[in-house]
mmCIF file of C-alpha atoms in Angstrom:
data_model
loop_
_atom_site.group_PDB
_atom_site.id
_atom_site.type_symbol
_atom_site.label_atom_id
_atom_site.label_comp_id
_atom_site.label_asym_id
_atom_site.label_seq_id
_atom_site.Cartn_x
_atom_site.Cartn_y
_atom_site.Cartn_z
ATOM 1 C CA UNK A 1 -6.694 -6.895 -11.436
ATOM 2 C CA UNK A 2 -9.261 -9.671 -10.364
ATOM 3 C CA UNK A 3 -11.997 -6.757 -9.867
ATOM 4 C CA UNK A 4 -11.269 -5.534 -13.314
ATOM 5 C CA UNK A 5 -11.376 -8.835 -14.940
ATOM 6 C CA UNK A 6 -14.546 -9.220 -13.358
ATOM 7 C CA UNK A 7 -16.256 -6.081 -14.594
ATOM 8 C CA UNK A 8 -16.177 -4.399 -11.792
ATOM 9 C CA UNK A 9 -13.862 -1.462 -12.886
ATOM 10 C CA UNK A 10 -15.238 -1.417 -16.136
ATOM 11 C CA UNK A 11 -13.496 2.073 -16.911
ATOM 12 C CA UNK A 12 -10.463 0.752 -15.938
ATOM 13 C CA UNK A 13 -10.533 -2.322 -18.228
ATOM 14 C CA UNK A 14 -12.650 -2.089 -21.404
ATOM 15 C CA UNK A 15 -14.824 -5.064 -22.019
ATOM 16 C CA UNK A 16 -13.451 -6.648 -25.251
ATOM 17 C CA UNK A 17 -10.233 -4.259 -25.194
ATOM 18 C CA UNK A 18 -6.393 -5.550 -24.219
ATOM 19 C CA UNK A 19 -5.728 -1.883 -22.518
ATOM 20 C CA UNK A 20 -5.683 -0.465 -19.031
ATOM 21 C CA UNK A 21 -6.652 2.650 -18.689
ATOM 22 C CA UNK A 22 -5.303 5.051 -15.338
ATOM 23 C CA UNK A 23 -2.512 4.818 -13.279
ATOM 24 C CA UNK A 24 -1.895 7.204 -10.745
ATOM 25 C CA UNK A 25 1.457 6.523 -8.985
ATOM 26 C CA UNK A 26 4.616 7.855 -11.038
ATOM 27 C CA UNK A 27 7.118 10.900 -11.559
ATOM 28 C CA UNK A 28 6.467 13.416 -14.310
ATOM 29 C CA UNK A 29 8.502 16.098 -16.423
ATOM 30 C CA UNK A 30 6.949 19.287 -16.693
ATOM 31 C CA UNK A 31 8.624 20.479 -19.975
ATOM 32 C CA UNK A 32 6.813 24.022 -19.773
ATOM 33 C CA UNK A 33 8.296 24.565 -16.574
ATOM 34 C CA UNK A 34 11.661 22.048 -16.896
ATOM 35 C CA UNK A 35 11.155 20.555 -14.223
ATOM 36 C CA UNK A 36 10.051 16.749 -12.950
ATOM 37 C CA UNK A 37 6.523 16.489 -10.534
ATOM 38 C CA UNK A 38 4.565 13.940 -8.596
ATOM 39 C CA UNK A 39 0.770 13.964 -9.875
ATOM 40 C CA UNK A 40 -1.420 14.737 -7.211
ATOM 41 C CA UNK A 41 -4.623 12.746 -7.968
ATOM 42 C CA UNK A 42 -6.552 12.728 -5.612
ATOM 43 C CA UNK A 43 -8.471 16.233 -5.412
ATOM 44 C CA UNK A 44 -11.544 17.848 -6.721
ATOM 45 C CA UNK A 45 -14.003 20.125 -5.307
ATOM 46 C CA UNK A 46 -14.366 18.391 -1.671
ATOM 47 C CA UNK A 47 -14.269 20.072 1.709
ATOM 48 C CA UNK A 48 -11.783 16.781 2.399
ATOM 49 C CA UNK A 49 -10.731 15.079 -0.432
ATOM 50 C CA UNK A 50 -10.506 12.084 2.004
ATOM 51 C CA UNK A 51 -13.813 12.142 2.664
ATOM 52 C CA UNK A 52 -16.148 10.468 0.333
ATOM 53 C CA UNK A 53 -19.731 11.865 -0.498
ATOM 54 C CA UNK A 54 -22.494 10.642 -1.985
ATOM 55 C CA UNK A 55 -23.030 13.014 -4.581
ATOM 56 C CA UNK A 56 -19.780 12.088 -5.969
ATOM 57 C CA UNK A 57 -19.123 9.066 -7.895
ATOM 58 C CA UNK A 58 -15.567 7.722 -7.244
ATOM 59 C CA UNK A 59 -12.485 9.000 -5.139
ATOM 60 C CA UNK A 60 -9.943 9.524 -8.151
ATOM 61 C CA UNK A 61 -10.752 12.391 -9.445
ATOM 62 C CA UNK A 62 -7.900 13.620 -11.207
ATOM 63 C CA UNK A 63 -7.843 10.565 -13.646
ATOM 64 C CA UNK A 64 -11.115 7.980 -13.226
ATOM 65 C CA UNK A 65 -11.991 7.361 -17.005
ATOM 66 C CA UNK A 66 -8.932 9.141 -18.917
ATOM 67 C CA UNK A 67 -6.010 7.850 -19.886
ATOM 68 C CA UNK A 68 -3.969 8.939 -16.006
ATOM 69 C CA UNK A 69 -0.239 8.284 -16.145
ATOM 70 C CA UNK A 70 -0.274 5.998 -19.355
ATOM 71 C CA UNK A 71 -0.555 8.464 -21.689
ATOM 72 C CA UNK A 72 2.038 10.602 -23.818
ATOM 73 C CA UNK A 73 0.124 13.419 -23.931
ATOM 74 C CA UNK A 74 1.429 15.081 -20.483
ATOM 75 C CA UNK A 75 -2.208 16.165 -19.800
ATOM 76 C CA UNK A 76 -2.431 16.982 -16.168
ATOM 77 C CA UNK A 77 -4.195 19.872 -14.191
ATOM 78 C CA UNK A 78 -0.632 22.258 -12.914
ATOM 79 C CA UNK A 79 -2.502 22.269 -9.450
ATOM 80 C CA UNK A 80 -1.799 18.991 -9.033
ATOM 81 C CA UNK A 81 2.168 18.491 -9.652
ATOM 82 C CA UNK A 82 3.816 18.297 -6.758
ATOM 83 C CA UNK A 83 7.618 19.493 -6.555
ATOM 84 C CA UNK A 84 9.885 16.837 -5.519
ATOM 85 C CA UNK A 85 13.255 17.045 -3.479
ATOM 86 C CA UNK A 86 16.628 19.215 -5.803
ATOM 87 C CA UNK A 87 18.363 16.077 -4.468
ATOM 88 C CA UNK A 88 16.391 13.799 -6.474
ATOM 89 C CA UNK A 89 17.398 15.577 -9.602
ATOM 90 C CA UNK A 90 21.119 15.319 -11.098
ATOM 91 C CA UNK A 91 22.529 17.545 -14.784
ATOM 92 C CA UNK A 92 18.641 18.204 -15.409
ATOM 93 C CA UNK A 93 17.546 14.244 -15.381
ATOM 94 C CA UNK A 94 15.973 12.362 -12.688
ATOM 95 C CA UNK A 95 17.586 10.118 -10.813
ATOM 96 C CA UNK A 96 16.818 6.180 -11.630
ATOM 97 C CA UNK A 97 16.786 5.202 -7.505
ATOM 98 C CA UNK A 98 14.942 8.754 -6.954
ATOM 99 C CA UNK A 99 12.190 7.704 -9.653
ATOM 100 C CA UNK A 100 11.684 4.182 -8.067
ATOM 101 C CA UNK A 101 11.078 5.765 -4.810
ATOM 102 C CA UNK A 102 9.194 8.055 -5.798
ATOM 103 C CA UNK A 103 6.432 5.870 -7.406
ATOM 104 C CA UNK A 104 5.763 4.749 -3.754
ATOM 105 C CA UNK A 105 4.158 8.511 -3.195
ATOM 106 C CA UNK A 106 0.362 7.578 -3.520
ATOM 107 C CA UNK A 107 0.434 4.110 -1.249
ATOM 108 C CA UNK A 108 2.546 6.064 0.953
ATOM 109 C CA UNK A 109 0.528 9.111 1.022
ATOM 110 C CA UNK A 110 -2.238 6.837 1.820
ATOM 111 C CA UNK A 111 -0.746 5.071 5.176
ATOM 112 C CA UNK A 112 0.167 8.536 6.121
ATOM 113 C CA UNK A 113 -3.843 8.666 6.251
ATOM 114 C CA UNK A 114 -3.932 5.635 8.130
ATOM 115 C CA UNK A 115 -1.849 6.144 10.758
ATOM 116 C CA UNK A 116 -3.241 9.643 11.392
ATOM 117 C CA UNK A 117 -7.059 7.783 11.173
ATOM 118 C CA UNK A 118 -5.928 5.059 13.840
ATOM 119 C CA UNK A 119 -4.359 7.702 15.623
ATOM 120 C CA UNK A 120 -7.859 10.103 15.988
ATOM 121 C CA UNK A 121 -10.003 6.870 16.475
ATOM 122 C CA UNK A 122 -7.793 5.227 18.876
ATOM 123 C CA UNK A 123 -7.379 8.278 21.233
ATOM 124 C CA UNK A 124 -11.290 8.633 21.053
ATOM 125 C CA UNK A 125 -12.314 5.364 21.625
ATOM 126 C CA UNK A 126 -10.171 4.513 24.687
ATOM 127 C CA UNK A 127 -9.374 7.265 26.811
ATOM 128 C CA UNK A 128 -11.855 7.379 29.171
ATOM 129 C CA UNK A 129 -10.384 3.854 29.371
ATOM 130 C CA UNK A 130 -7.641 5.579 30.305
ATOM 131 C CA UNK A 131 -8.575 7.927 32.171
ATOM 132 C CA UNK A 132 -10.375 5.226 34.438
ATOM 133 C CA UNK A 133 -7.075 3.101 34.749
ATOM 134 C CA UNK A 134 -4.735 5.522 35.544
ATOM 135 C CA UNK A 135 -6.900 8.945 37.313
ATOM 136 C CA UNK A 136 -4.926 11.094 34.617
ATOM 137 C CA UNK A 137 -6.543 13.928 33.145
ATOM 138 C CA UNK A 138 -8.701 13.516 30.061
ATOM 139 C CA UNK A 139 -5.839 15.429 27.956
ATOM 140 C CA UNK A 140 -3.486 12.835 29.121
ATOM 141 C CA UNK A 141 -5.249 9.801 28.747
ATOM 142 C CA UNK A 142 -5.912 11.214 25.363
ATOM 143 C CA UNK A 143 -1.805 11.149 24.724
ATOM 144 C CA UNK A 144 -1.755 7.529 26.637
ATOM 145 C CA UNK A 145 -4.740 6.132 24.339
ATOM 146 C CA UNK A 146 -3.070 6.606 21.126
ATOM 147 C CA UNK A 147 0.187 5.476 22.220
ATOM 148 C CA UNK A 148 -1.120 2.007 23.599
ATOM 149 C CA UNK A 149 -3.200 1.065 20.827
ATOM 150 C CA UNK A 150 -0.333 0.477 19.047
ATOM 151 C CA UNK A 151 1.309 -1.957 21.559
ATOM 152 C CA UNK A 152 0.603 -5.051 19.715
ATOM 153 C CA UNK A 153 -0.016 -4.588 16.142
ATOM 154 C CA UNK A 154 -1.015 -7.329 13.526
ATOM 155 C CA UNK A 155 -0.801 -6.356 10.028
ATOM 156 C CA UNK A 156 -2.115 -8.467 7.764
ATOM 157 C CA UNK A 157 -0.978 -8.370 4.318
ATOM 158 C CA UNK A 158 2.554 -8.117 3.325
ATOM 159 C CA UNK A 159 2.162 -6.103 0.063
ATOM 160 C CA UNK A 160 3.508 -2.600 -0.206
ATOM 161 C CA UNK A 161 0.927 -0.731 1.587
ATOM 162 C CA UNK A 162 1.051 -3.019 4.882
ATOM 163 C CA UNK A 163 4.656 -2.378 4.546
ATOM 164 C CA UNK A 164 4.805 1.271 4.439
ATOM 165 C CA UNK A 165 2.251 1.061 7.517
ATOM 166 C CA UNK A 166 4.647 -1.007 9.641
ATOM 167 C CA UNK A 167 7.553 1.340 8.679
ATOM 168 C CA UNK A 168 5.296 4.137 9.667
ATOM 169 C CA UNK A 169 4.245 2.653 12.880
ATOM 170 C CA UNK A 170 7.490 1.815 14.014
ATOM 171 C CA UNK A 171 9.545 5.285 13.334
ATOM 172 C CA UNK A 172 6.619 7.243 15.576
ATOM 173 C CA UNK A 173 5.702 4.501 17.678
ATOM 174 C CA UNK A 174 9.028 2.440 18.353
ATOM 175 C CA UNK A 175 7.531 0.589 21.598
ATOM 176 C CA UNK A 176 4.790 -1.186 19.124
ATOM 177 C CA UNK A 177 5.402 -5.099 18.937
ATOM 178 C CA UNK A 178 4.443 -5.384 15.149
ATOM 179 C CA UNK A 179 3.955 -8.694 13.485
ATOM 180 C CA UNK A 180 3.588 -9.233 9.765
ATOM 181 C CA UNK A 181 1.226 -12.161 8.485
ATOM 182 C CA UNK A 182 1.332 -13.422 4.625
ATOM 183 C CA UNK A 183 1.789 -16.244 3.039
ATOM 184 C CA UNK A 184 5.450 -15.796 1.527
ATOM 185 C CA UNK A 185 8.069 -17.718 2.805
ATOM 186 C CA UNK A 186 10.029 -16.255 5.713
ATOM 187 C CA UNK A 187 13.337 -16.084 2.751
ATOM 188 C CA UNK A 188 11.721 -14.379 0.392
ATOM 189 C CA UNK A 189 13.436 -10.923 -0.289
ATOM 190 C CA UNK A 190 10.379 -9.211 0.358
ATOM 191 C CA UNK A 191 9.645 -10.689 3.661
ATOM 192 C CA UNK A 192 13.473 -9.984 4.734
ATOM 193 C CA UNK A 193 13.463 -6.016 3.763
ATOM 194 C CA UNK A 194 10.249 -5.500 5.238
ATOM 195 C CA UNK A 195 11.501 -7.067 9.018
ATOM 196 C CA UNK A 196 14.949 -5.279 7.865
ATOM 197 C CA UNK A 197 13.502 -1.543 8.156
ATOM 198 C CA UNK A 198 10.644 -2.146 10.621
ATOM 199 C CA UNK A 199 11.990 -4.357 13.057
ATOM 200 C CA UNK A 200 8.760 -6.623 13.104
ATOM 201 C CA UNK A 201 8.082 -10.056 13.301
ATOM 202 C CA UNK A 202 6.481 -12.301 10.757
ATOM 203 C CA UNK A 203 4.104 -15.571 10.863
ATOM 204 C CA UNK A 204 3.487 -17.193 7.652
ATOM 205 C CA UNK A 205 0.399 -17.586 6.778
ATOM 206 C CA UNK A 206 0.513 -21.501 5.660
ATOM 207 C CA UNK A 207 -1.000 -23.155 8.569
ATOM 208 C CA UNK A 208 -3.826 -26.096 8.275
ATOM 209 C CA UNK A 209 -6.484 -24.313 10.189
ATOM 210 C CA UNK A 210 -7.530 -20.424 11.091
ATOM 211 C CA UNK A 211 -7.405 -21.536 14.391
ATOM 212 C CA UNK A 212 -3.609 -22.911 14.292
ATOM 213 C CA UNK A 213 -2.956 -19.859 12.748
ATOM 214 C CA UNK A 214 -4.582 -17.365 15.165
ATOM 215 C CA UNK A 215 -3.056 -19.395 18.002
ATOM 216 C CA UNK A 216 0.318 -18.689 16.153
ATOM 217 C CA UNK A 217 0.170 -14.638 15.897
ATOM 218 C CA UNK A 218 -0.491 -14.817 19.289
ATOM 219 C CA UNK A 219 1.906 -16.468 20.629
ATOM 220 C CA UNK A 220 4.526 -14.223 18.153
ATOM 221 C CA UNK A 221 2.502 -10.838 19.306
ATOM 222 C CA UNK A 222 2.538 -12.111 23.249
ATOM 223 C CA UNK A 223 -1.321 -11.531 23.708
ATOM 224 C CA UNK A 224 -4.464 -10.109 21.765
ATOM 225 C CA UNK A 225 -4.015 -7.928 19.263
ATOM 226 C CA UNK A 226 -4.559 -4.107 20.417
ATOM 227 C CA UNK A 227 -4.659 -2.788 16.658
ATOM 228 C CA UNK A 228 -5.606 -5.436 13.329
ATOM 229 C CA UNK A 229 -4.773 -3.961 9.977
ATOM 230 C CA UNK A 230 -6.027 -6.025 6.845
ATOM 231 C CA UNK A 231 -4.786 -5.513 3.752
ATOM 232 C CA UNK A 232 -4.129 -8.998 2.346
ATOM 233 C CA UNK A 233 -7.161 -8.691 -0.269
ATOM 234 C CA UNK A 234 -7.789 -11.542 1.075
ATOM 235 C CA UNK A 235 -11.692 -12.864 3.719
ATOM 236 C CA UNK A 236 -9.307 -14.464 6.182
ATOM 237 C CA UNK A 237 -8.316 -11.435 7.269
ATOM 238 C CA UNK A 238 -11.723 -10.506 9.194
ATOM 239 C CA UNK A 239 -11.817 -14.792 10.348
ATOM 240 C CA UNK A 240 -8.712 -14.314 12.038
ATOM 241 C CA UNK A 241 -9.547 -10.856 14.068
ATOM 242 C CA UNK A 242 -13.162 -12.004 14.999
ATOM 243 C CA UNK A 243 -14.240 -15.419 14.556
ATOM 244 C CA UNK A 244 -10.971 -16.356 16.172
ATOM 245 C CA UNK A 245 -10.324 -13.483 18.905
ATOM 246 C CA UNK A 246 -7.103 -12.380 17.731
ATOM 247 C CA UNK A 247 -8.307 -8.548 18.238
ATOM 248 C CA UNK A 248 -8.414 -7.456 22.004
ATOM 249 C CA UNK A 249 -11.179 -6.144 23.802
ATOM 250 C CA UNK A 250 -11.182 -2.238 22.785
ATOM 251 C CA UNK A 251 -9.133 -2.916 19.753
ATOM 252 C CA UNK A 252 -9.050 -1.223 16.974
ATOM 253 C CA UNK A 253 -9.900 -3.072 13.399
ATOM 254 C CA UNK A 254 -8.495 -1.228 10.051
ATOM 255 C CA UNK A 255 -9.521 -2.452 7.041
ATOM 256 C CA UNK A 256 -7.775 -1.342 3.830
ATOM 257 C CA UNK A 257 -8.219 -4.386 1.373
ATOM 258 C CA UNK A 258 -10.542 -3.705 -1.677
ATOM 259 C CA UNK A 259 -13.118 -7.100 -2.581
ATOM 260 C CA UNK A 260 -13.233 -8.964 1.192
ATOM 261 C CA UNK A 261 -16.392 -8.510 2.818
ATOM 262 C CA UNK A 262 -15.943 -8.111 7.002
ATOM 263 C CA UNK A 263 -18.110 -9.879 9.124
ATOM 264 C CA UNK A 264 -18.503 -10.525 12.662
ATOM 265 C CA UNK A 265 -20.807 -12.262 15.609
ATOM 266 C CA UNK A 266 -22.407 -9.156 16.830
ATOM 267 C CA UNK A 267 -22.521 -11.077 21.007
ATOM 268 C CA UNK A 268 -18.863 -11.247 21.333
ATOM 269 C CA UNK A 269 -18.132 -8.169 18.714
ATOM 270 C CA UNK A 270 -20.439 -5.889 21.215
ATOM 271 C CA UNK A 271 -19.414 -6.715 24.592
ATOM 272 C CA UNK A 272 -15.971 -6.550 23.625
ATOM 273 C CA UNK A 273 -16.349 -3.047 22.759
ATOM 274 C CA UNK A 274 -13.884 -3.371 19.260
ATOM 275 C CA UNK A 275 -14.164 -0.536 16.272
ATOM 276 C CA UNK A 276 -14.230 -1.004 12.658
ATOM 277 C CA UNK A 277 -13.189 1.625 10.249
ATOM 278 C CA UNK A 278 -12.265 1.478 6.686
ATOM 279 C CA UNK A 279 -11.134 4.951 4.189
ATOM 280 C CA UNK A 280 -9.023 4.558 1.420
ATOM 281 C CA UNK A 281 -7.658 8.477 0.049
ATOM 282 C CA UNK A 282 -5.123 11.210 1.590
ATOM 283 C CA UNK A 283 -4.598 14.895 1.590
ATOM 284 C CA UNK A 284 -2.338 16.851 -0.446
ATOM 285 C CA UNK A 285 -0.498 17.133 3.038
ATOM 286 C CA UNK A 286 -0.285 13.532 3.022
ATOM 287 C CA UNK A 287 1.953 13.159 -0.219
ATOM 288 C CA UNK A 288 3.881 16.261 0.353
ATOM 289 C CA UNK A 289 5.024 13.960 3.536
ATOM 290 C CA UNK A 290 5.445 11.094 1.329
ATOM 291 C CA UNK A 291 7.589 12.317 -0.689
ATOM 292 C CA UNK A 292 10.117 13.767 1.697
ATOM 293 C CA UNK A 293 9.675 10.712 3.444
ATOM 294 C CA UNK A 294 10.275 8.605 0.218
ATOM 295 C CA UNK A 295 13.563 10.430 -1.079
ATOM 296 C CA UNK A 296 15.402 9.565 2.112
ATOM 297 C CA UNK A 297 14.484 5.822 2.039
ATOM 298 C CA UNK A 298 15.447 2.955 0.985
ATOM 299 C CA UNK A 299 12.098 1.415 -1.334
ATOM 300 C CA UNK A 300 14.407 1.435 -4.646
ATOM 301 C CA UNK A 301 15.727 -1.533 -3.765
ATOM 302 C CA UNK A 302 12.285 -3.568 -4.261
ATOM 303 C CA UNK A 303 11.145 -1.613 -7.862
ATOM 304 C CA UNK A 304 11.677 -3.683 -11.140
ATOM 305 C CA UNK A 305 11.707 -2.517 -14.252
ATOM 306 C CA UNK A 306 9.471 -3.760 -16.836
ATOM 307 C CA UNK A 307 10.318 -2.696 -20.955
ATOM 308 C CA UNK A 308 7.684 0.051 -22.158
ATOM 309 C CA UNK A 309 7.208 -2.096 -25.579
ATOM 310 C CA UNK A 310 6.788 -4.953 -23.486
ATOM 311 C CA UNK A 311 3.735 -2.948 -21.281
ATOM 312 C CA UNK A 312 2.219 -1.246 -23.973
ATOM 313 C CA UNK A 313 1.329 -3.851 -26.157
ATOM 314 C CA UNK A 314 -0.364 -5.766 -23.432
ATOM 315 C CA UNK A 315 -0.996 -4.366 -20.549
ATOM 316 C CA UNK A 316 -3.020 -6.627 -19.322
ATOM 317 C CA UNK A 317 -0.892 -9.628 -20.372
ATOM 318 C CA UNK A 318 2.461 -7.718 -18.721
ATOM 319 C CA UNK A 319 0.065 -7.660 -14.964
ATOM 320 C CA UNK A 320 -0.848 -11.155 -15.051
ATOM 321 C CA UNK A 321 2.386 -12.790 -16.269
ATOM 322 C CA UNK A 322 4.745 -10.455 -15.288
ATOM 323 C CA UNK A 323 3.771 -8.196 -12.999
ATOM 324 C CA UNK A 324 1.376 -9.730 -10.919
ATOM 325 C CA UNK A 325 3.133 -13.443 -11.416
ATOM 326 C CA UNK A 326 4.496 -15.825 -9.338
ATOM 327 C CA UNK A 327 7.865 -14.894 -7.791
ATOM 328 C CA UNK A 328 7.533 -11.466 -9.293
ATOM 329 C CA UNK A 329 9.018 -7.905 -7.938
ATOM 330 C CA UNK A 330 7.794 -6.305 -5.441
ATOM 331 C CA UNK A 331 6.535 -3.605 -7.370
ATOM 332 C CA UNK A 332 6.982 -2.689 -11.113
ATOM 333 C CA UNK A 333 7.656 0.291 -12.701
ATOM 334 C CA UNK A 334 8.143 1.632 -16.440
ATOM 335 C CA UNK A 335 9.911 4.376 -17.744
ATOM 336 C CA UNK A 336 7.917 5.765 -20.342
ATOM 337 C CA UNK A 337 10.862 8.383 -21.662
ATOM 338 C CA UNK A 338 14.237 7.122 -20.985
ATOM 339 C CA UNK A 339 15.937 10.587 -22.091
ATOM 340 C CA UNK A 340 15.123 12.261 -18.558
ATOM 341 C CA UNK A 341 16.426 9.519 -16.878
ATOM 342 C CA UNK A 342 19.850 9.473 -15.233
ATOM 343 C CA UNK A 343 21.443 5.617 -14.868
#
C-alpha cells in the first residue's frame, strides 16, 4: 500500500483514481464448467516462472495491469484454474472456512518456494562444511547441510507469509528452534495462533536499542542465528542480522520484504562466509501443494470479512482504515457473490 501511494505501482493504483486494480489471491466459480478454482497467476511463457528475466517486465503475469480478481467479468485464462479439494465443496457451494483458507494459496505457494530455495542454497553452501566436520560422504553432508541450517531460525516479520514459513519449517524440520520477532504484543491473537501451530518462540520487537534487541533474540534462539528470514517490510531487519551479528558464520540470509534496502560491512560480511538471496514467485507445483496443504489447516480462523459495498466504493479507503488499520484482522477477505457460498 505505501509503494502504491508512492507511485511506485502506478498500475496498481491510478494517479488521481480511488480504485485498486489486481488481486491475485482468492477462490473462483467456473460457471462453464460448475465448478469453483484457485487462479493460478503466476505463469507465462518462462522456462521457470520463478525465475525472473530481463526481457520480461514484471512477475505477475496472469493479471499486472487488468482488473485480476476484482472484477465481475470472470475473465481468466482455463490454464490457470486450479481444482481445489471435493471436501471443500458442500450441495454445489463452497464452503465459508474452505474459502478463507483457501485465499492463503498464493503466500503459501510462495513459502513453499522458500523453503525449497533455503533448502538448495543451504545444502550447497555448507556441505563441504560438513563434510570437513564429520568425514561423511559428500551425499551425506549434503542431507546433514540442509537439515542444520535450520537449527536456529529467526524470522522476522510476523505477517502471514513469515507465518506460513515457520509452519512450514517446523512440520519438515521439527528439530529447528524458531523464534518469531515483531512488534505486536505477545497477547495479541495473532502472535498466540502463530506460536499455537508452530511451536516457536517470540521476542517483541519494542526494545530501546538494535543492540538490546539483538542481544534479546539471542538469548531466546540460544546462539547465532543459522538461518535469518526478513519479511517485516521493515530496514531493521538487515541491522539486526549484520550490523549486529545476529546471523552465524555460514548462515543463510532470506530476504522476502518488498521496499527495505539490505546492506552490510563487506570485512565482517566476507570472512564470515554468510549468503544473501532474495526471489519472490512459485511454480504451479507450489500452489497445487498449497492448496492441499491449506484445506487441512486451520488459517480460517484469522480471515475477516469485509462488506463488498463497503470495498468497492473505496478500495483504497477500506486498506488504510480497515484493512490495513490498527488492531485489524489478520487478513481480509470479500465475497464478491454470496450465492455460491455455504454459511
Amino acid at each position: 500500500m505505501k509503494m502504491g501511494r508512492e507511485n511506485k505501482l502506478d498500475k496498481k493504483f491510478p494517479y488521481g483514481k480511488k480504485r485498486l486494480i489486481n488481486g491475485h489471491e482468492g477462490v473462483v466459480y467456473v460457471p462453464s464448467e460448475n465448478r469453483f478454482a484457485v487462479v493460478l497467476i503466476r505463469g507465462g511463457n518462462s522456462c521457470d516462472p520463478t525465475r525472473f528475466t530481463e526481457e520480461e517486465t514484471y512477475f505477475e503475469y496472469g493479471c499486472d495491469g487488468a482488473d485480476g480478481l476484482f472484477s465481475d467479468c470472470n475473465y481468466y485464462n482455463p490454464d490457470m484454474l486450479l481444482p481445489i479439494p471435493e471436501s471443500c465443496v458442500h450441495n454445489g457451494k463452497l464452503k465459508l472456512d474452505a474459502a478463507k483458507k483457501l485465499v492463503f494459496s498464493d503466500p503459501y505457494a510462495c513459502m513453499l518456494f522458500q523453503l525449497e530455495r533455503i533448502e538448495d542454497l543451504g545444502e550447497a553452501h555448507n556441505f563441504r562444511v560438513e563434510m570437513a566436520k564429520t568425514g561423511l560422504s559428500e551425499k551425506e553432508a549434503r542431507a546433514l547441510a540442509v537439515n542444520h541450517i535450520f537449527d536456529r531460525t529467526v524470522i522476522f516479520g510476523l505477517g502471514t507469509t513469515g507465518m506460513f514459513i515457520g509452519d512450514l519449517i517446523k512440520r519438515k524440520y521439527p528439530h529447528s528452534k524458531l523464534v518469531f520477532v515483531a512488534r505486536s504484543e505477545e497477547e495479541s491473537p495473532k502472535v498466540k495462533f502463530a506460536l499455537d501451530i508452530t511451536g516457536a518462540d517470540y521476542v517483541r520487537s519494542n526494545y530501546d536499542s538494535d543492540e538490546l534487541l539483538a542481544q534479546a533474540i539471542e538469548n531466546k534462539l540460544g546462539g547465532k542465528a543459522t538461518l535469518f528470514i526478513g519479511t517485516s517490510g521493515n530496514n531493521i531487519e538487515h541491522r539486526i542480522a549484520f550490523e549486529q551479528g545476529v546471523l552465524g558464520c555460514n548462515g543463510l540470509y532470506d530476504s522476502f520484504s518488498l521496499g527495505p534496502v539490505v546492506s552490510y560491512d563487506t570485512m565482517p560480511f566476507g570472512f564470515k562466509n554468510q549468503l544473501i538471496f532474495g526471489s519472490i514467485n512459485f511454480r504451479q507445483s507450489h500452489m497445487e501443494k498449497a492448496i492441499e496443504l491449506l484445506s487441512e489447516s486451520r488459517y480460517d480462523e484469522i480471515v475477516s470479512l469485509i462488506d463488498r459495498d463497503r470495498f468497492t466504493s473505496d478500495p483504497i479507503d477500506a486498506y488504510e482504515n480497515i484493512i490495513y488499520s490498527k488492531g485489524a484482522p489478520i487478513k481480509t477477505a470479500v465475497i464478491w457473490n454470496k450465492k455460491y457460498i455455504e454459511y
